[in-house]
mmCIF file of N, CA and C in Angstrom:
data_model
loop_
_atom_site.group_PDB
_atom_site.id
_atom_site.type_symbol
_atom_site.label_atom_id
_atom_site.label_comp_id
_atom_site.label_asym_id
_atom_site.label_seq_id
_atom_site.Cartn_x
_atom_site.Cartn_y
_atom_site.Cartn_z
ATOM 1 N N VAL I 632 111.437 78.635 108.256
ATOM 2 C CA VAL I 632 110.831 79.528 107.273
ATOM 3 C C VAL I 632 110.658 80.908 107.893
ATOM 4 N N GLN I 633 111.155 81.926 107.209
ATOM 5 C CA GLN I 633 111.011 83.274 107.738
ATOM 6 C C GLN I 633 109.710 83.888 107.276
ATOM 7 N N LEU I 634 109.167 84.705 108.158
ATOM 8 C CA LEU I 634 107.958 85.446 107.843
ATOM 9 C C LEU I 634 108.343 86.780 107.234
ATOM 10 N N GLN I 635 107.449 87.324 106.423
ATOM 11 C CA GLN I 635 107.729 88.593 105.760
ATOM 12 C C GLN I 635 106.714 89.635 106.185
ATOM 13 N N ALA I 636 107.202 90.668 106.835
ATOM 14 C CA ALA I 636 106.346 91.771 107.259
ATOM 15 C C ALA I 636 106.449 92.899 106.242
ATOM 16 N N SER I 637 105.330 93.545 105.994
ATOM 17 C CA SER I 637 105.299 94.659 105.053
ATOM 18 C C SER I 637 104.217 95.646 105.462
ATOM 19 N N GLY I 638 104.219 96.795 104.803
ATOM 20 C CA GLY I 638 103.174 97.782 105.039
ATOM 21 C C GLY I 638 103.598 98.968 105.871
ATOM 22 N N GLY I 639 104.843 98.988 106.312
ATOM 23 C CA GLY I 639 105.316 100.112 107.092
ATOM 24 C C GLY I 639 105.477 101.358 106.235
ATOM 25 N N GLY I 640 105.767 102.470 106.913
ATOM 26 C CA GLY I 640 105.960 103.724 106.196
ATOM 27 C C GLY I 640 105.983 104.887 107.151
ATOM 28 N N LEU I 641 105.910 106.059 106.574
ATOM 29 C CA LEU I 641 105.906 107.301 107.340
ATOM 30 C C LEU I 641 104.467 107.819 107.436
ATOM 31 N N VAL I 642 104.046 108.129 108.643
ATOM 32 C CA VAL I 642 102.685 108.609 108.851
ATOM 33 C C VAL I 642 102.708 109.677 109.939
ATOM 34 N N GLN I 643 101.786 110.602 109.855
ATOM 35 C CA GLN I 643 101.693 111.635 110.880
ATOM 36 C C GLN I 643 100.976 111.103 112.113
ATOM 37 N N ALA I 644 101.259 111.702 113.240
ATOM 38 C CA ALA I 644 100.583 111.317 114.478
ATOM 39 C C ALA I 644 99.073 111.405 114.283
ATOM 40 N N GLY I 645 98.390 110.391 114.780
ATOM 41 C CA GLY I 645 96.945 110.306 114.608
ATOM 42 C C GLY I 645 96.528 109.503 113.395
ATOM 43 N N GLY I 646 97.488 109.170 112.549
ATOM 44 C CA GLY I 646 97.191 108.419 111.334
ATOM 45 C C GLY I 646 97.120 106.930 111.566
ATOM 46 N N SER I 647 96.938 106.208 110.460
ATOM 47 C CA SER I 647 96.776 104.747 110.517
ATOM 48 C C SER I 647 97.659 104.063 109.489
ATOM 49 N N LEU I 648 97.992 102.836 109.796
ATOM 50 C CA LEU I 648 98.700 101.960 108.862
ATOM 51 C C LEU I 648 98.201 100.541 109.103
ATOM 52 N N ARG I 649 98.283 99.714 108.073
ATOM 53 C CA ARG I 649 97.994 98.300 108.232
ATOM 54 C C ARG I 649 99.207 97.493 107.792
ATOM 55 N N LEU I 650 99.739 96.732 108.691
ATOM 56 C CA LEU I 650 100.873 95.855 108.394
ATOM 57 C C LEU I 650 100.367 94.472 108.005
ATOM 58 N N SER I 651 101.137 93.819 107.150
ATOM 59 C CA SER I 651 100.813 92.455 106.732
ATOM 60 C C SER I 651 101.988 91.545 107.009
ATOM 61 N N CYS I 652 101.682 90.304 107.283
ATOM 62 C CA CYS I 652 102.710 89.280 107.532
ATOM 63 C C CYS I 652 102.347 88.047 106.726
ATOM 64 N N THR I 653 103.250 87.623 105.870
ATOM 65 C CA THR I 653 102.987 86.463 105.036
ATOM 66 C C THR I 653 104.129 85.463 105.153
ATOM 67 N N SER I 654 103.887 84.275 104.626
ATOM 68 C CA SER I 654 104.881 83.207 104.659
ATOM 69 C C SER I 654 104.756 82.377 103.395
ATOM 70 N N SER I 655 105.849 81.770 103.020
ATOM 71 C CA SER I 655 105.819 80.895 101.850
ATOM 72 C C SER I 655 105.140 79.578 102.170
ATOM 73 N N GLU I 656 104.973 79.280 103.448
ATOM 74 C CA GLU I 656 104.296 78.061 103.868
ATOM 75 C C GLU I 656 102.926 78.396 104.436
ATOM 76 N N ARG I 657 102.030 77.398 104.387
ATOM 77 C CA ARG I 657 100.708 77.567 104.973
ATOM 78 C C ARG I 657 100.855 77.415 106.474
ATOM 79 N N THR I 658 101.056 78.532 107.148
ATOM 80 C CA THR I 658 101.466 78.469 108.542
ATOM 81 C C THR I 658 100.431 78.994 109.524
ATOM 82 N N LEU I 659 99.445 79.741 109.034
ATOM 83 C CA LEU I 659 98.602 80.463 109.969
ATOM 84 C C LEU I 659 97.746 79.558 110.849
ATOM 85 N N TYR I 660 97.189 78.498 110.258
ATOM 86 C CA TYR I 660 96.271 77.695 111.055
ATOM 87 C C TYR I 660 96.990 76.654 111.899
ATOM 88 N N THR I 661 98.307 76.592 111.783
ATOM 89 C CA THR I 661 99.066 75.648 112.611
ATOM 90 C C THR I 661 99.937 76.360 113.631
ATOM 91 N N ASN I 662 99.891 77.680 113.652
ATOM 92 C CA ASN I 662 100.749 78.440 114.551
ATOM 93 C C ASN I 662 100.000 79.594 115.212
ATOM 94 N N HIS I 663 100.399 79.863 116.440
ATOM 95 C CA HIS I 663 100.017 81.131 117.045
ATOM 96 C C HIS I 663 100.876 82.199 116.369
ATOM 97 N N MET I 664 100.312 83.358 116.132
ATOM 98 C CA MET I 664 101.023 84.426 115.438
ATOM 99 C C MET I 664 101.064 85.677 116.300
ATOM 100 N N ALA I 665 102.119 86.457 116.119
ATOM 101 C CA ALA I 665 102.270 87.647 116.949
ATOM 102 C C ALA I 665 103.006 88.735 116.197
ATOM 103 N N TRP I 666 102.846 89.950 116.698
ATOM 104 C CA TRP I 666 103.619 91.096 116.251
ATOM 105 C C TRP I 666 104.462 91.596 117.422
ATOM 106 N N PHE I 667 105.702 91.945 117.099
ATOM 107 C CA PHE I 667 106.612 92.563 118.044
ATOM 108 C C PHE I 667 107.129 93.833 117.391
ATOM 109 N N ARG I 668 107.776 94.681 118.168
ATOM 110 C CA ARG I 668 108.415 95.863 117.611
ATOM 111 C C ARG I 668 109.684 96.186 118.382
ATOM 112 N N GLN I 669 110.574 96.864 117.682
ATOM 113 C CA GLN I 669 111.826 97.290 118.304
ATOM 114 C C GLN I 669 112.104 98.718 117.909
ATOM 115 N N ALA I 670 112.064 99.593 118.879
ATOM 116 C CA ALA I 670 112.362 101.000 118.660
ATOM 117 C C ALA I 670 113.877 101.211 118.731
ATOM 118 N N PRO I 671 114.378 102.271 118.123
ATOM 119 C CA PRO I 671 115.818 102.537 118.153
ATOM 120 C C PRO I 671 116.360 102.586 119.579
ATOM 121 N N GLY I 672 117.403 101.812 119.830
ATOM 122 C CA GLY I 672 118.032 101.815 121.138
ATOM 123 C C GLY I 672 117.294 101.072 122.216
ATOM 124 N N LYS I 673 116.215 100.378 121.838
ATOM 125 C CA LYS I 673 115.420 99.650 122.833
ATOM 126 C C LYS I 673 115.349 98.172 122.481
ATOM 127 N N GLU I 674 114.939 97.395 123.456
ATOM 128 C CA GLU I 674 114.772 95.969 123.221
ATOM 129 C C GLU I 674 113.463 95.705 122.482
ATOM 130 N N ARG I 675 113.416 94.571 121.819
ATOM 131 C CA ARG I 675 112.201 94.176 121.136
ATOM 132 C C ARG I 675 111.098 93.908 122.152
ATOM 133 N N GLU I 676 109.891 94.355 121.847
ATOM 134 C CA GLU I 676 108.789 94.193 122.781
ATOM 135 C C GLU I 676 107.569 93.608 122.083
ATOM 136 N N PHE I 677 106.789 92.898 122.864
ATOM 137 C CA PHE I 677 105.558 92.292 122.382
ATOM 138 C C PHE I 677 104.519 93.369 122.086
ATOM 139 N N VAL I 678 103.767 93.170 120.991
ATOM 140 C CA VAL I 678 102.707 94.104 120.626
ATOM 141 C C VAL I 678 101.339 93.424 120.699
ATOM 142 N N ALA I 679 101.197 92.293 120.002
ATOM 143 C CA ALA I 679 99.895 91.622 119.959
ATOM 144 C C ALA I 679 100.077 90.187 119.501
ATOM 145 N N ARG I 680 99.126 89.326 119.874
ATOM 146 C CA ARG I 680 99.177 87.956 119.387
ATOM 147 C C ARG I 680 97.760 87.463 119.118
ATOM 148 N N ILE I 681 97.665 86.424 118.275
ATOM 149 C CA ILE I 681 96.389 85.794 117.978
ATOM 150 C C ILE I 681 96.599 84.288 118.014
ATOM 151 N N GLN I 682 95.742 83.588 118.711
ATOM 152 C CA GLN I 682 95.904 82.147 118.884
ATOM 153 C C GLN I 682 95.371 81.406 117.669
ATOM 154 N N LYS I 683 95.981 80.243 117.391
ATOM 155 C CA LYS I 683 95.726 79.561 116.134
ATOM 156 C C LYS I 683 94.352 78.925 116.029
ATOM 157 N N THR I 684 93.783 78.472 117.106
ATOM 158 C CA THR I 684 92.494 77.773 117.000
ATOM 159 C C THR I 684 91.335 78.663 117.424
ATOM 160 N N SER I 685 91.478 79.333 118.541
ATOM 161 C CA SER I 685 90.384 80.138 119.060
ATOM 162 C C SER I 685 90.359 81.555 118.507
ATOM 163 N N SER I 686 91.466 81.972 117.897
ATOM 164 C CA SER I 686 91.631 83.358 117.437
ATOM 165 C C SER I 686 91.547 84.358 118.578
ATOM 166 N N THR I 687 91.756 83.893 119.792
ATOM 167 C CA THR I 687 91.821 84.796 120.937
ATOM 168 C C THR I 687 92.999 85.739 120.757
ATOM 169 N N THR I 688 92.789 87.001 121.067
ATOM 170 C CA THR I 688 93.841 87.997 120.900
ATOM 171 C C THR I 688 94.300 88.549 122.244
ATOM 172 N N LEU I 689 95.507 89.053 122.245
ATOM 173 C CA LEU I 689 96.095 89.669 123.424
ATOM 174 C C LEU I 689 96.931 90.847 122.961
ATOM 175 N N TYR I 690 96.872 91.950 123.704
ATOM 176 C CA TYR I 690 97.593 93.154 123.311
ATOM 177 C C TYR I 690 98.437 93.698 124.452
ATOM 178 N N ALA I 691 99.519 94.338 124.075
ATOM 179 C CA ALA I 691 100.273 95.099 125.055
ATOM 180 C C ALA I 691 99.418 96.290 125.491
ATOM 181 N N ASP I 692 99.573 96.688 126.738
ATOM 182 C CA ASP I 692 98.783 97.801 127.261
ATOM 183 C C ASP I 692 98.984 99.067 126.432
ATOM 184 N N SER I 693 100.177 99.247 125.911
ATOM 185 C CA SER I 693 100.507 100.474 125.183
ATOM 186 C C SER I 693 99.749 100.609 123.862
ATOM 187 N N VAL I 694 99.218 99.510 123.335
ATOM 188 C CA VAL I 694 98.516 99.580 122.044
ATOM 189 C C VAL I 694 97.054 99.182 122.145
ATOM 190 N N LYS I 695 96.628 98.746 123.319
ATOM 191 C CA LYS I 695 95.253 98.277 123.498
ATOM 192 C C LYS I 695 94.263 99.378 123.138
ATOM 193 N N GLY I 696 93.283 99.024 122.337
ATOM 194 C CA GLY I 696 92.282 99.985 121.905
ATOM 195 C C GLY I 696 92.659 100.747 120.654
ATOM 196 N N ARG I 697 93.919 100.648 120.239
ATOM 197 C CA ARG I 697 94.373 101.353 119.026
ATOM 198 C C ARG I 697 94.768 100.386 117.919
ATOM 199 N N PHE I 698 95.336 99.243 118.297
ATOM 200 C CA PHE I 698 95.807 98.258 117.322
ATOM 201 C C PHE I 698 94.885 97.040 117.335
ATOM 202 N N THR I 699 94.761 96.411 116.164
ATOM 203 C CA THR I 699 93.969 95.195 116.048
ATOM 204 C C THR I 699 94.729 94.168 115.226
ATOM 205 N N ILE I 700 94.923 92.986 115.794
ATOM 206 C CA ILE I 700 95.543 91.885 115.064
ATOM 207 C C ILE I 700 94.436 90.994 114.507
ATOM 208 N N SER I 701 94.633 90.547 113.278
ATOM 209 C CA SER I 701 93.652 89.672 112.652
ATOM 210 C C SER I 701 94.368 88.780 111.645
ATOM 211 N N ARG I 702 93.646 87.804 111.128
ATOM 212 C CA ARG I 702 94.272 86.927 110.148
ATOM 213 C C ARG I 702 93.266 86.519 109.077
ATOM 214 N N ASP I 703 93.779 86.267 107.896
ATOM 215 C CA ASP I 703 93.000 85.757 106.775
ATOM 216 C C ASP I 703 93.659 84.456 106.364
ATOM 217 N N ILE I 704 93.063 83.346 106.814
ATOM 218 C CA ILE I 704 93.691 82.056 106.556
ATOM 219 C C ILE I 704 93.759 81.762 105.068
ATOM 220 N N ALA I 705 92.747 82.135 104.322
ATOM 221 C CA ALA I 705 92.735 81.882 102.883
ATOM 222 C C ALA I 705 93.895 82.586 102.183
ATOM 223 N N LYS I 706 94.256 83.749 102.690
ATOM 224 C CA LYS I 706 95.373 84.500 102.117
ATOM 225 C C LYS I 706 96.684 84.220 102.841
ATOM 226 N N ASN I 707 96.615 83.380 103.874
ATOM 227 C CA ASN I 707 97.822 83.062 104.647
ATOM 228 C C ASN I 707 98.522 84.319 105.141
ATOM 229 N N THR I 708 97.743 85.252 105.649
ATOM 230 C CA THR I 708 98.260 86.559 106.031
ATOM 231 C C THR I 708 97.723 86.969 107.398
ATOM 232 N N VAL I 709 98.605 87.537 108.194
ATOM 233 C CA VAL I 709 98.228 88.148 109.465
ATOM 234 C C VAL I 709 98.377 89.657 109.317
ATOM 235 N N TYR I 710 97.442 90.381 109.895
ATOM 236 C CA TYR I 710 97.439 91.832 109.782
ATOM 237 C C TYR I 710 97.594 92.478 111.155
ATOM 238 N N LEU I 711 98.109 93.687 111.134
ATOM 239 C CA LEU I 711 98.095 94.534 112.313
ATOM 240 C C LEU I 711 97.581 95.895 111.869
ATOM 241 N N GLN I 712 96.336 96.168 112.208
ATOM 242 C CA GLN I 712 95.757 97.477 111.919
ATOM 243 C C GLN I 712 96.134 98.411 113.048
ATOM 244 N N MET I 713 96.791 99.496 112.696
ATOM 245 C CA MET I 713 97.280 100.445 113.697
ATOM 246 C C MET I 713 96.601 101.787 113.485
ATOM 247 N N ASN I 714 95.826 102.203 114.453
ATOM 248 C CA ASN I 714 95.130 103.487 114.399
ATOM 249 C C ASN I 714 95.656 104.418 115.481
ATOM 250 N N SER I 715 95.358 105.686 115.330
ATOM 251 C CA SER I 715 95.777 106.688 116.320
ATOM 252 C C SER I 715 97.256 106.554 116.648
ATOM 253 N N LEU I 716 98.061 106.437 115.619
ATOM 254 C CA LEU I 716 99.503 106.239 115.818
ATOM 255 C C LEU I 716 100.132 107.454 116.482
ATOM 256 N N GLN I 717 101.098 107.172 117.315
ATOM 257 C CA GLN I 717 101.825 108.192 118.057
ATOM 258 C C GLN I 717 103.324 108.056 117.789
ATOM 259 N N PRO I 718 104.087 109.118 117.995
ATOM 260 C CA PRO I 718 105.536 109.034 117.747
ATOM 261 C C PRO I 718 106.199 107.883 118.505
ATOM 262 N N GLU I 719 105.692 107.546 119.661
ATOM 263 C CA GLU I 719 106.285 106.443 120.430
ATOM 264 C C GLU I 719 106.011 105.076 119.821
ATOM 265 N N ASP I 720 105.183 105.027 118.786
ATOM 266 C CA ASP I 720 104.962 103.775 118.059
ATOM 267 C C ASP I 720 106.019 103.550 116.981
ATOM 268 N N THR I 721 106.883 104.533 116.780
ATOM 269 C CA THR I 721 107.953 104.406 115.798
ATOM 270 C C THR I 721 108.864 103.239 116.158
ATOM 271 N N ALA I 722 109.019 102.314 115.221
ATOM 272 C CA ALA I 722 109.803 101.102 115.477
ATOM 273 C C ALA I 722 109.843 100.258 114.206
ATOM 274 N N VAL I 723 110.707 99.260 114.240
ATOM 275 C CA VAL I 723 110.644 98.197 113.238
ATOM 276 C C VAL I 723 109.708 97.127 113.794
ATOM 277 N N TYR I 724 108.723 96.768 113.004
ATOM 278 C CA TYR I 724 107.723 95.793 113.419
ATOM 279 C C TYR I 724 108.024 94.440 112.773
ATOM 280 N N PHE I 725 107.976 93.407 113.604
ATOM 281 C CA PHE I 725 108.245 92.045 113.167
ATOM 282 C C PHE I 725 107.042 91.159 113.464
ATOM 283 N N CYS I 726 106.823 90.172 112.626
ATOM 284 C CA CYS I 726 105.857 89.147 112.978
ATOM 285 C C CYS I 726 106.614 87.866 113.334
ATOM 286 N N ALA I 727 105.968 87.015 114.099
ATOM 287 C CA ALA I 727 106.599 85.790 114.572
ATOM 288 C C ALA I 727 105.523 84.730 114.766
ATOM 289 N N ARG I 728 105.950 83.493 114.938
ATOM 290 C CA ARG I 728 105.020 82.389 115.081
ATOM 291 C C ARG I 728 105.561 81.412 116.125
ATOM 292 N N ARG I 729 104.673 80.617 116.667
ATOM 293 C CA ARG I 729 105.084 79.473 117.463
ATOM 294 C C ARG I 729 103.974 78.438 117.404
ATOM 295 N N SER I 730 104.373 77.179 117.421
ATOM 296 C CA SER I 730 103.388 76.117 117.233
ATOM 297 C C SER I 730 102.599 75.830 118.502
ATOM 298 N N ILE I 731 103.251 76.012 119.658
ATOM 299 C CA ILE I 731 102.569 75.821 120.934
ATOM 300 C C ILE I 731 102.915 76.995 121.836
ATOM 301 N N MET I 732 102.100 77.225 122.826
ATOM 302 C CA MET I 732 102.244 78.416 123.650
ATOM 303 C C MET I 732 103.532 78.430 124.457
ATOM 304 N N THR I 733 104.128 77.267 124.703
ATOM 305 C CA THR I 733 105.346 77.221 125.509
ATOM 306 C C THR I 733 106.617 77.256 124.665
ATOM 307 N N ALA I 734 106.472 77.260 123.353
ATOM 308 C CA ALA I 734 107.650 77.300 122.480
ATOM 309 C C ALA I 734 108.115 78.735 122.298
ATOM 310 N N PRO I 735 109.384 78.914 121.960
ATOM 311 C CA PRO I 735 109.853 80.278 121.677
ATOM 312 C C PRO I 735 109.282 80.768 120.350
ATOM 313 N N TRP I 736 109.147 82.054 120.229
ATOM 314 C CA TRP I 736 108.709 82.629 118.967
ATOM 315 C C TRP I 736 109.841 82.495 117.950
ATOM 316 N N ASP I 737 109.484 82.222 116.692
ATOM 317 C CA ASP I 737 110.504 82.142 115.648
ATOM 318 C C ASP I 737 109.927 82.647 114.338
ATOM 319 N N GLY I 738 110.719 82.505 113.269
ATOM 320 C CA GLY I 738 110.279 82.978 111.966
ATOM 321 C C GLY I 738 110.558 84.448 111.733
ATOM 322 N N TRP I 739 111.386 85.043 112.594
ATOM 323 C CA TRP I 739 111.658 86.479 112.473
ATOM 324 C C TRP I 739 112.213 86.783 111.084
ATOM 325 N N GLY I 740 111.665 87.784 110.472
ATOM 326 C CA GLY I 740 112.198 88.244 109.191
ATOM 327 C C GLY I 740 112.871 89.592 109.391
ATOM 328 N N GLN I 741 112.906 90.383 108.340
ATOM 329 C CA GLN I 741 113.577 91.685 108.408
ATOM 330 C C GLN I 741 112.729 92.747 109.086
ATOM 331 N N GLY I 742 111.461 92.544 109.156
ATOM 332 C CA GLY I 742 110.602 93.540 109.756
ATOM 333 C C GLY I 742 110.263 94.653 108.784
ATOM 334 N N THR I 743 109.379 95.522 109.229
ATOM 335 C CA THR I 743 108.979 96.666 108.427
ATOM 336 C C THR I 743 108.989 97.903 109.315
ATOM 337 N N LEU I 744 109.558 98.987 108.800
ATOM 338 C CA LEU I 744 109.757 100.195 109.593
ATOM 339 C C LEU I 744 108.511 101.077 109.578
ATOM 340 N N VAL I 745 108.078 101.445 110.761
ATOM 341 C CA VAL I 745 106.980 102.393 110.932
ATOM 342 C C VAL I 745 107.547 103.635 111.596
ATOM 343 N N THR I 746 107.357 104.774 110.941
ATOM 344 C CA THR I 746 107.831 106.044 111.485
ATOM 345 C C THR I 746 106.639 106.976 111.630
ATOM 346 N N VAL I 747 106.420 107.446 112.853
ATOM 347 C CA VAL I 747 105.303 108.343 113.124
ATOM 348 C C VAL I 747 105.862 109.717 113.475
ATOM 349 N N SER I 748 105.521 110.702 112.671
ATOM 350 C CA SER I 748 106.017 112.061 112.906
ATOM 351 C C SER I 748 105.013 112.854 113.749
ATOM 352 N N SER I 749 105.542 113.747 114.538
ATOM 353 C CA SER I 749 104.679 114.551 115.424
ATOM 354 C C SER I 749 104.210 115.824 114.734
#
């Protein structure tokens, strides 16, 4: 089952966006969830994750203090609140899932494009 990321767009530096990730299946409480991003010409990189039972979060150093990952189990949605956006945050953002911490991430969808202008 692929996940669907949405909420991207064009924003000026210093602005905010909130991304959403949904699925046709009730997946949030059975999977760890994460956000990744891929900038033009670069490899995909980890952004943030939230664990399925403890809701413990982890962030890449580049977004720590600016981005917040959260989830609404009732809505079956994971969010990425992005504040103080910078041009280097420009990328296609993807959400992903895995059932256990040692499994590979999967469920990649098309992603959502975030463009931050200077």
